[in-house]
mmCIF file of C-alpha atoms and ligand atoms in Angstrom:
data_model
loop_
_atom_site.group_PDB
_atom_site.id
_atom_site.type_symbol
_atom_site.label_atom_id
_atom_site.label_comp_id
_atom_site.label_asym_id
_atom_site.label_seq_id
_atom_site.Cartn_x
_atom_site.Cartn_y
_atom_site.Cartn_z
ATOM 1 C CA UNK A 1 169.660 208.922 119.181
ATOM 2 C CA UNK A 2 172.248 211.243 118.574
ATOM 3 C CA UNK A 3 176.001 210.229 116.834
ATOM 4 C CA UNK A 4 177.543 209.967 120.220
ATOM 5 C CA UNK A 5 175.008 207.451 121.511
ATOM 6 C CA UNK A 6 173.332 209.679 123.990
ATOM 7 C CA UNK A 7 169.899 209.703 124.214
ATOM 8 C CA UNK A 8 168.166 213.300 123.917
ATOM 9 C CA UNK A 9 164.850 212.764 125.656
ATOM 10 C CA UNK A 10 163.973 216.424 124.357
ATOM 11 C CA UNK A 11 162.205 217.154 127.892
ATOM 12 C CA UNK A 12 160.970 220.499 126.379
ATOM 13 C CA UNK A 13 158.305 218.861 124.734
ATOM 14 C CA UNK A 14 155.323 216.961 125.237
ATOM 15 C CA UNK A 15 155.898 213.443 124.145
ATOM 16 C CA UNK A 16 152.647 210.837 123.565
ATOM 17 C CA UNK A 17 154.668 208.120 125.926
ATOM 18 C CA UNK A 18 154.885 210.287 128.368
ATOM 19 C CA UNK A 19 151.192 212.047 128.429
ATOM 20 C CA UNK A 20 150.431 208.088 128.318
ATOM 21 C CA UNK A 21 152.406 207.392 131.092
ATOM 22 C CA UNK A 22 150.610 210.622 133.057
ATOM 23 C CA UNK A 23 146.983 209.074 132.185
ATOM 24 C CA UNK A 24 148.072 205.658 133.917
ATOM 25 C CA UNK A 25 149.271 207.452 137.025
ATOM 26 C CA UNK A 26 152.902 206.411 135.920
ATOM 27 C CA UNK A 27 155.910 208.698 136.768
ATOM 28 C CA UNK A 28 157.899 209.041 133.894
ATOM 29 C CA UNK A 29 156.316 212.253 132.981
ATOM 30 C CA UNK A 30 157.708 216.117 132.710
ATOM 31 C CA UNK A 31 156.493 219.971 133.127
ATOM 32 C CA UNK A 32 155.605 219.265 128.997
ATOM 33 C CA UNK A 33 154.149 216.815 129.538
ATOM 34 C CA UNK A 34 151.687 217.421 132.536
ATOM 35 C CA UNK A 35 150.813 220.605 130.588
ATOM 36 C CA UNK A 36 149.741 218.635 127.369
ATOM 37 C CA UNK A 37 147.868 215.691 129.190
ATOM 38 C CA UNK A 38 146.288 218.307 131.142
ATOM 39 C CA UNK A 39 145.107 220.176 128.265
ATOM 40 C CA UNK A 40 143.907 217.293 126.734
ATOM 41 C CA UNK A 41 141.958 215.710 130.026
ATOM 42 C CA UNK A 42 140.006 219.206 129.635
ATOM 43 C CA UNK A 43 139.286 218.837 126.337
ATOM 44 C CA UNK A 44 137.981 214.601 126.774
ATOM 45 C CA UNK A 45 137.943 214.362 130.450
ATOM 46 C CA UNK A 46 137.639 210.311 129.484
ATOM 47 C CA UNK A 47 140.978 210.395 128.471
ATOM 48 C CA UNK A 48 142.377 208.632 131.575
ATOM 49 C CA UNK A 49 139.287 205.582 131.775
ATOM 50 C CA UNK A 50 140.597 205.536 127.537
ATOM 51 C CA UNK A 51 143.994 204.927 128.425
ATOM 52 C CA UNK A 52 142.917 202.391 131.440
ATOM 53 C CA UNK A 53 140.749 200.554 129.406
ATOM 54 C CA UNK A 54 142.864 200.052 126.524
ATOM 55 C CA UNK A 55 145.650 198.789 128.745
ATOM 56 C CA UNK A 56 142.928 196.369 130.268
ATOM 57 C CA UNK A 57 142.574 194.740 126.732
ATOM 58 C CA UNK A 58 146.241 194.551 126.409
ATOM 59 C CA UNK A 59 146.537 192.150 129.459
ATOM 60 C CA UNK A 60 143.792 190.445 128.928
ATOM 61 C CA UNK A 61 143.979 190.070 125.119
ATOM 62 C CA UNK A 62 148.029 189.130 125.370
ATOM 63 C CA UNK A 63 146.601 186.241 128.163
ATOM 64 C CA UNK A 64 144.176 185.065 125.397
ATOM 65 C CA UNK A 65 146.474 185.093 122.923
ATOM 66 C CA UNK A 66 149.349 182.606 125.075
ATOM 67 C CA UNK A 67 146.485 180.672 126.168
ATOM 68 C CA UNK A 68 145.915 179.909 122.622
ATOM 69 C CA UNK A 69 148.956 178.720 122.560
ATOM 70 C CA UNK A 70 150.701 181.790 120.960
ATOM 71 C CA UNK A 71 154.711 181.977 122.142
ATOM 72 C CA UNK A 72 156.208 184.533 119.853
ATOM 73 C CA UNK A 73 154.871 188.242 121.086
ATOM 74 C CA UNK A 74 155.894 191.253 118.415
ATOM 75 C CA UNK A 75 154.662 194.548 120.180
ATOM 76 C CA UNK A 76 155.071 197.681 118.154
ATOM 77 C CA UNK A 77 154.961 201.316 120.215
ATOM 78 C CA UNK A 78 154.970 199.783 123.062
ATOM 79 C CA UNK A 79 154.965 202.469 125.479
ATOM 80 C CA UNK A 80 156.843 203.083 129.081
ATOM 81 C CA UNK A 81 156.722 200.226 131.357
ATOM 82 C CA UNK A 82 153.319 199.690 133.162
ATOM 83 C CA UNK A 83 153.301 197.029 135.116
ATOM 84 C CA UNK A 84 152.107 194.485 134.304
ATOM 85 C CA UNK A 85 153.852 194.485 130.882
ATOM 86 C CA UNK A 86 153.105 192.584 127.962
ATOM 87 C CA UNK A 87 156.017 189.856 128.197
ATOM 88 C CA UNK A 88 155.018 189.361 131.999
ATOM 89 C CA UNK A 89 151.230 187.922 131.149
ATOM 90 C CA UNK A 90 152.509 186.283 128.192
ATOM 91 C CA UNK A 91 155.453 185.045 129.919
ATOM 92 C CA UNK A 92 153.069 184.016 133.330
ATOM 93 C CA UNK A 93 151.190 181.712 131.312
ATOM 94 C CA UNK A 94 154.285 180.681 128.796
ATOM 95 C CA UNK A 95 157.045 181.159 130.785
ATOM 96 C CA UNK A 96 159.491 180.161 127.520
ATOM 97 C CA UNK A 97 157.040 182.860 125.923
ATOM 98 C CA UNK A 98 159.603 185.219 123.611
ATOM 99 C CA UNK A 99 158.701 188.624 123.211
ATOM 100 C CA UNK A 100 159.997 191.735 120.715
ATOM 101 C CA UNK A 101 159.494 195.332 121.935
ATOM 102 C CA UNK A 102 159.399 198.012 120.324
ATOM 103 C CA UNK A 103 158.947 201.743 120.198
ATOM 104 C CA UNK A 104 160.651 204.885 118.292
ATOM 105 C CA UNK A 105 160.358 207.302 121.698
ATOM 106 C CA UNK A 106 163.748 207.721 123.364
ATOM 107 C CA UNK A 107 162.044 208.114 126.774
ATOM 108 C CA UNK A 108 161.173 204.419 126.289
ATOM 109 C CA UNK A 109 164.905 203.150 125.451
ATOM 110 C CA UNK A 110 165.626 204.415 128.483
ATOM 111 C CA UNK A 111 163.500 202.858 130.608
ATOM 112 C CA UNK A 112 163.540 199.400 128.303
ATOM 113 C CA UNK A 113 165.915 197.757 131.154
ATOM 114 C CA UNK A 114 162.345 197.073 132.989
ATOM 115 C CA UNK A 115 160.866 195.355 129.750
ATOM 116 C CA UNK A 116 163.997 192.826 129.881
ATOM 117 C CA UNK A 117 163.236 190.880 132.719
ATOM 118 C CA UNK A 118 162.303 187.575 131.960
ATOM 119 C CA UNK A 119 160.985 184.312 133.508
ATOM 120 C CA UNK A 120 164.258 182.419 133.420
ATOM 121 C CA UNK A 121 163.043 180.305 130.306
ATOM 122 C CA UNK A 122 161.540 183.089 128.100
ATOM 123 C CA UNK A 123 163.537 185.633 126.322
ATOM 124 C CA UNK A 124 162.204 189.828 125.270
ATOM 125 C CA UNK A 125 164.191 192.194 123.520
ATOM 126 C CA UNK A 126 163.932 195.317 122.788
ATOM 127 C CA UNK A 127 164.319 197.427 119.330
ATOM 128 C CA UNK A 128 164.545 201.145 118.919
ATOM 129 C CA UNK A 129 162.691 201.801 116.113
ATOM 130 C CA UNK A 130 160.039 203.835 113.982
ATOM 131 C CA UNK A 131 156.711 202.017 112.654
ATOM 132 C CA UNK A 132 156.621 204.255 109.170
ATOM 133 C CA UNK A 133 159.528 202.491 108.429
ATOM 134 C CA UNK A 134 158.410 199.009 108.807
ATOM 135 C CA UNK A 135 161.454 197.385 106.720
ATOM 136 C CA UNK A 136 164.161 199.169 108.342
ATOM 137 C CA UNK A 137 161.889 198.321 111.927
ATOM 138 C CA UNK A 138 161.653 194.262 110.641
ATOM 139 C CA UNK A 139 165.626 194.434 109.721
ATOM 140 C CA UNK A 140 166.599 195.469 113.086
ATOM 141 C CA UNK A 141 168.873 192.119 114.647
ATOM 142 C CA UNK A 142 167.132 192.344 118.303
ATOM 143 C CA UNK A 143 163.939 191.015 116.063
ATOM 144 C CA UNK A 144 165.259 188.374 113.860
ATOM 145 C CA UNK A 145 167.651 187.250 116.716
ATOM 146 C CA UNK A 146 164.773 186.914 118.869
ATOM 147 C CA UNK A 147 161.724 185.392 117.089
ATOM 148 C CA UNK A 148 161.655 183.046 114.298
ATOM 149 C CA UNK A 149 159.308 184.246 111.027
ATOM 150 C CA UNK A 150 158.712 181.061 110.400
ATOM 151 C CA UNK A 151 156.556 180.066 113.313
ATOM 152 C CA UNK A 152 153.189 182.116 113.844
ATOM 153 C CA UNK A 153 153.904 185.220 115.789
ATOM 154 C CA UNK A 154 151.146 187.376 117.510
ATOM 155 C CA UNK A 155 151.744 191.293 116.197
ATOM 156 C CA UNK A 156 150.418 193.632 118.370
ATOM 157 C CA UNK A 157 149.921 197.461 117.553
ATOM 158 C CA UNK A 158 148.061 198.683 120.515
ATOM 159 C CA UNK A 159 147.080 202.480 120.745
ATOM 160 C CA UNK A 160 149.452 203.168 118.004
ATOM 161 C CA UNK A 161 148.234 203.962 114.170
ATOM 162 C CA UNK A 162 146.084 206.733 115.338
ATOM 163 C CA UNK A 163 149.247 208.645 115.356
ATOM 164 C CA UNK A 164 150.081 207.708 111.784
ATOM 165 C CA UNK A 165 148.127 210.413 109.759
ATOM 166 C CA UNK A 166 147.101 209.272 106.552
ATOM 167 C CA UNK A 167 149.467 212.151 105.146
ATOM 168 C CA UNK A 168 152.582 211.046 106.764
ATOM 169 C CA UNK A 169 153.404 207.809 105.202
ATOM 170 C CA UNK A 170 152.734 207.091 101.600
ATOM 171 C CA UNK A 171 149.131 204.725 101.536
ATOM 172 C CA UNK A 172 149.009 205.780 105.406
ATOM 173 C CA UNK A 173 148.619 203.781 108.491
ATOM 174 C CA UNK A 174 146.920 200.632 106.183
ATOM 175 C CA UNK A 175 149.829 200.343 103.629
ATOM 176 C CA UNK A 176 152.494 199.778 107.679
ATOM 177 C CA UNK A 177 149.508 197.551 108.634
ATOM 178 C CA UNK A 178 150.106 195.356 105.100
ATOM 179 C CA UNK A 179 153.612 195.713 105.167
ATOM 180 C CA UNK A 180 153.478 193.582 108.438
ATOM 181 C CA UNK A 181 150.877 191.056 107.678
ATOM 182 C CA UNK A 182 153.016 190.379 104.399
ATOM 183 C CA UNK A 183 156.076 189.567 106.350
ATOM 184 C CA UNK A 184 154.221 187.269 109.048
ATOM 185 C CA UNK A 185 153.425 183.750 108.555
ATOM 186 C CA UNK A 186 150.318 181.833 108.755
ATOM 187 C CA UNK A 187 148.623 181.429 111.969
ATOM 188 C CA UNK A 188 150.014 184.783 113.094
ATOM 189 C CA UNK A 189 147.489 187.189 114.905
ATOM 190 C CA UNK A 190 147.026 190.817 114.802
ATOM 191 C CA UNK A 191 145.852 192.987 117.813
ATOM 192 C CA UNK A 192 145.250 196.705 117.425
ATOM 193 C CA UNK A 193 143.176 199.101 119.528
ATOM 194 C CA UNK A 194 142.691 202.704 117.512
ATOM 195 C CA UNK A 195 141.084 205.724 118.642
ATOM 196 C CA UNK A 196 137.886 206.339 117.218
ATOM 197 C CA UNK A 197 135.479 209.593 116.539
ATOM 198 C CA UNK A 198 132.566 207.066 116.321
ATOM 199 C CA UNK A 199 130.857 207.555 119.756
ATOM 200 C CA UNK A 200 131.704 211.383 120.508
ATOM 201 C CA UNK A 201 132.909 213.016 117.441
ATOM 202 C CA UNK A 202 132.944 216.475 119.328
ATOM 203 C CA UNK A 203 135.117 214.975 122.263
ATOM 204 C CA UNK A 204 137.559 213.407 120.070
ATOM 205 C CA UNK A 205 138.091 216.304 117.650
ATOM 206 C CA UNK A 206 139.027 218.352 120.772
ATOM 207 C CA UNK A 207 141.032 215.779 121.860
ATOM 208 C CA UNK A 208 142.777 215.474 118.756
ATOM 209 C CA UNK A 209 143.394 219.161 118.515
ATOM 210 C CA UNK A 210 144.862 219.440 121.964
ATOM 211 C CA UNK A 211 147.495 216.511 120.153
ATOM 212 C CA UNK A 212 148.304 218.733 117.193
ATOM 213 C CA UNK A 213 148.906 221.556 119.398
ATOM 214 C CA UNK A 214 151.068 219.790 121.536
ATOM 215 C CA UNK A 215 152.940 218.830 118.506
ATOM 216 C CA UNK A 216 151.718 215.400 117.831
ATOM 217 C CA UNK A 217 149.109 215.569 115.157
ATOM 218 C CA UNK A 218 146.706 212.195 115.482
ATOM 219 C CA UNK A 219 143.943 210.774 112.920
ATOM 220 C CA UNK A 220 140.936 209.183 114.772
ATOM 221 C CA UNK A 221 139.369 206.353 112.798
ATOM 222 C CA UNK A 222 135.789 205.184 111.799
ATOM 223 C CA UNK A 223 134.847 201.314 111.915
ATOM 224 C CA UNK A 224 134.858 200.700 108.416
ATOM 225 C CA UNK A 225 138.312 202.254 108.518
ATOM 226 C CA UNK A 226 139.895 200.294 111.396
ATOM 227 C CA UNK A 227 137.684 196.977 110.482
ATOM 228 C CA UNK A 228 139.822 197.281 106.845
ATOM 229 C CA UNK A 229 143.469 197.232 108.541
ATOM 230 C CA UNK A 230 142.448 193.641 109.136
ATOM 231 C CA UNK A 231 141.371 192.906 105.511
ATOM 232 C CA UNK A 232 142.165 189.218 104.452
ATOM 233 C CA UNK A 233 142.865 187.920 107.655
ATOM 234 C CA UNK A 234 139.976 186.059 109.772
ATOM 235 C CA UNK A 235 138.952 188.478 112.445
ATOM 236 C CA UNK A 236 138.620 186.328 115.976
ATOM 237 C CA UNK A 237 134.878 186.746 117.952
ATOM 238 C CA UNK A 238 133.399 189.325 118.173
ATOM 239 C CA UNK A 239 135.359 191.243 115.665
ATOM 240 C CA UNK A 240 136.210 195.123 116.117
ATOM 241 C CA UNK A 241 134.309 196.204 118.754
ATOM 242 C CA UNK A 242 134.916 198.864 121.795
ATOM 243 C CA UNK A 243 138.123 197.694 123.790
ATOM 244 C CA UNK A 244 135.547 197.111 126.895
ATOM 245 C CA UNK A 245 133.597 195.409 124.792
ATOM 246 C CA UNK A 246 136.267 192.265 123.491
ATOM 247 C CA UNK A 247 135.811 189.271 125.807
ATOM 248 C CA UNK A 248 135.812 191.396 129.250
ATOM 249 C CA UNK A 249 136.315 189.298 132.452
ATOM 250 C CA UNK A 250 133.468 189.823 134.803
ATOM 251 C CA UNK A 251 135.954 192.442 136.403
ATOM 252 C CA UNK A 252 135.906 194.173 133.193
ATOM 253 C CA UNK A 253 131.991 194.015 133.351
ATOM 254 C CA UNK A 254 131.577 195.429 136.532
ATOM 255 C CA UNK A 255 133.149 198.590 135.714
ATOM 256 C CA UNK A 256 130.207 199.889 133.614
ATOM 257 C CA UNK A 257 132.527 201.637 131.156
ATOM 258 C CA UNK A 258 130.054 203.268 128.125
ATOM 259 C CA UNK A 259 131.315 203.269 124.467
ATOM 260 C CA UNK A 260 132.191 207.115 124.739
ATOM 261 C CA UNK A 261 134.742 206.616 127.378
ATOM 262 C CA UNK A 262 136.525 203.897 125.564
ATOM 263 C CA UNK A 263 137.005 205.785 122.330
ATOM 264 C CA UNK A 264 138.728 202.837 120.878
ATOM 265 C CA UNK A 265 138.042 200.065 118.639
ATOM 266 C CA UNK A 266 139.959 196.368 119.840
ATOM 267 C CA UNK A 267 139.993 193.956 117.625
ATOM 268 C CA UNK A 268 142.343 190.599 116.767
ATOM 269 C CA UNK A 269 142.514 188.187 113.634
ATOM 270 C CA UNK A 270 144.594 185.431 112.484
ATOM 271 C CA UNK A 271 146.223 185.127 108.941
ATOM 272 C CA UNK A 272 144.828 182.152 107.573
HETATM 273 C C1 SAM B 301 149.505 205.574 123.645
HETATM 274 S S1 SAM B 301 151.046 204.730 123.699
HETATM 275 C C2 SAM B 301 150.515 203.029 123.660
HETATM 276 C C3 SAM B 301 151.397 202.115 124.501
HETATM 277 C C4 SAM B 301 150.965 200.654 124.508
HETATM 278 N N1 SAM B 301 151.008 200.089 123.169
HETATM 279 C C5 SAM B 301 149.585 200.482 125.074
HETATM 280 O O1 SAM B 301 148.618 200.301 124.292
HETATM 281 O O2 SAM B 301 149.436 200.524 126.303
HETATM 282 C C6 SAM B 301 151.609 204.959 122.017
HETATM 283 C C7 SAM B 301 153.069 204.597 121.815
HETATM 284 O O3 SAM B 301 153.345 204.617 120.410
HETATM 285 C C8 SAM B 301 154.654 205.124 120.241
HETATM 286 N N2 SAM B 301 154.789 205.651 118.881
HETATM 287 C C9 SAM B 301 154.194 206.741 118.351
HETATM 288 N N3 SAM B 301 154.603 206.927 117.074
HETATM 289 C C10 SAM B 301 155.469 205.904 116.813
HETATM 290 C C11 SAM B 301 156.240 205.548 115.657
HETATM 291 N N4 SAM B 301 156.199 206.303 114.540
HETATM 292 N N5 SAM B 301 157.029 204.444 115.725
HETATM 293 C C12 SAM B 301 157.073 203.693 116.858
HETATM 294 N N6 SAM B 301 156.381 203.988 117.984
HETATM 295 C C13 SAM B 301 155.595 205.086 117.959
HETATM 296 C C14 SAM B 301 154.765 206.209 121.292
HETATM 297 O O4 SAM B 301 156.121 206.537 121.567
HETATM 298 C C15 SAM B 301 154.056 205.562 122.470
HETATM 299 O O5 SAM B 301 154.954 204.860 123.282
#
């Protein structure tokens, strides 16, 4: 955000929110950022089942999670509103659910008003704020005003840390991931969908190389390598497994999805 408080949504460039938002069939989407989604559909034309699939798991693991009896939600890069949002299942099946946002992409801020309706009972909030950073995200006041680290809280980092190259951060995407866990208490979960090279390396490295030439470099993950963000904590049934794969509905299972299509691990666990 600039010093003035305006928002520069930098619609010059191709932002990953936005190419999201374009896979979903969303609207908040520009010239850039048609162009970059499109060259990335031709490079993984699975791209837009990926991005369907993934937000498939989000629903139906965040309805899981509050029928567990989960009522503190923590979602980090959230995305632009899709309906139906994170805090809505939660907040359908707890409606005093309370739920934290939040995402480091302007174009998001801006549209945050939508993730701040509530069921009269439940409270969200929303943070502005960047994941490689995860003090200075977990000092913000919208967080510590809104859920209480004392209670178990359900973290979720959905189709996020393959945009945290190993490179960027010092100890990469795991050393965020620890960060985190550290400053959660017991019975707290952790969700995460990453994409993955595992099923179609060729597809992916394309994919991946359309990203870095839009400007957004990305690091696709093996198992091993998304199975260890979880390390210490007691990963729930059936582990880290394709998103289509973690407890589909029989909806889910009619769809026929193959591995290749969802290019991304799901998986949740609970700190002990
Ligand atoms: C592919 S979208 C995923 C949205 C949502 N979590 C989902 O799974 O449907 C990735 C989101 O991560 C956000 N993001 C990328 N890098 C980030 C960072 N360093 N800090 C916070 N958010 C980030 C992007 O702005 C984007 O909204």
């Amino acid at each position: 955000m600039a010093d003035n408080g305006t928002v520069d949504l930098r619609l010059d460039q191709a932002h990953s929110a936005r190419m999201y938002d374009y896979y979903l069939g969303g609207t908040t989407n520009f010239p850039a950022d048609r162009e970059a989604a499109g060259k990335a559909l031709a490079a993984f034309p699975s791209i837009l089942a990926t991005a369907r699939i993934n937000r498939r798991f989000l629903q139906r693991s965040t309805r899981f999670l509050a029928e567990q009896g989960m009522t503190q939600f923590f979602d980090v890069g959230t995305g632009i509103p899709t309906s139906p949002n994170l805090h809505e299942v939660a907040q359908e099946v707890t409606p005093s659910a309370r739920v934290v946002y939040t995402d480091n992409d302007p174009i998001v801020l801006a549209h945050a008003r939508a993730l701040l309706h509530s069921h009269a009972e439940g409270r969200t909030a929303y943070a502005h704020a960047d994941v490689t950073d995860p003090a200075d995200l977990l000092a913000t006041a919208e967080i510590s005003e809104t859920l209480d680290f004392t209670r178990p809280i359900a973290l979720s980092l959905n189709a996020l840390l393959h945009f945290i190259t190993d490179d960027r951060v010092d100890g990469g995407a795991h050393s965020i991931v620890e960060h985190f866990k550290a400053a959660l208490p017991s019975g707290s979960t952790l969700t995460i969908t990453h994409v993955t090279p595992d099923f179609d390396p060729e597809g992916i490295a394309r994919l991946t190389g359309a990203y870095r030439a839009a400007g957004t470099p990305g690091q696709a993950r093996q198992h091993a390598d998304i199975v260890r963000l979880f390390d210490g904590w007691d990963l729930l049934d059936p582990g880290v497994v394709p998103t289509h794969r973690w407890r589909p509905t029989p909806e889910d299972q009619a769809e026929n999805v193959t591995d290749a299509e969802a290019a991304c691990y799901a998986g949740i666990a609970r700190k002990p």
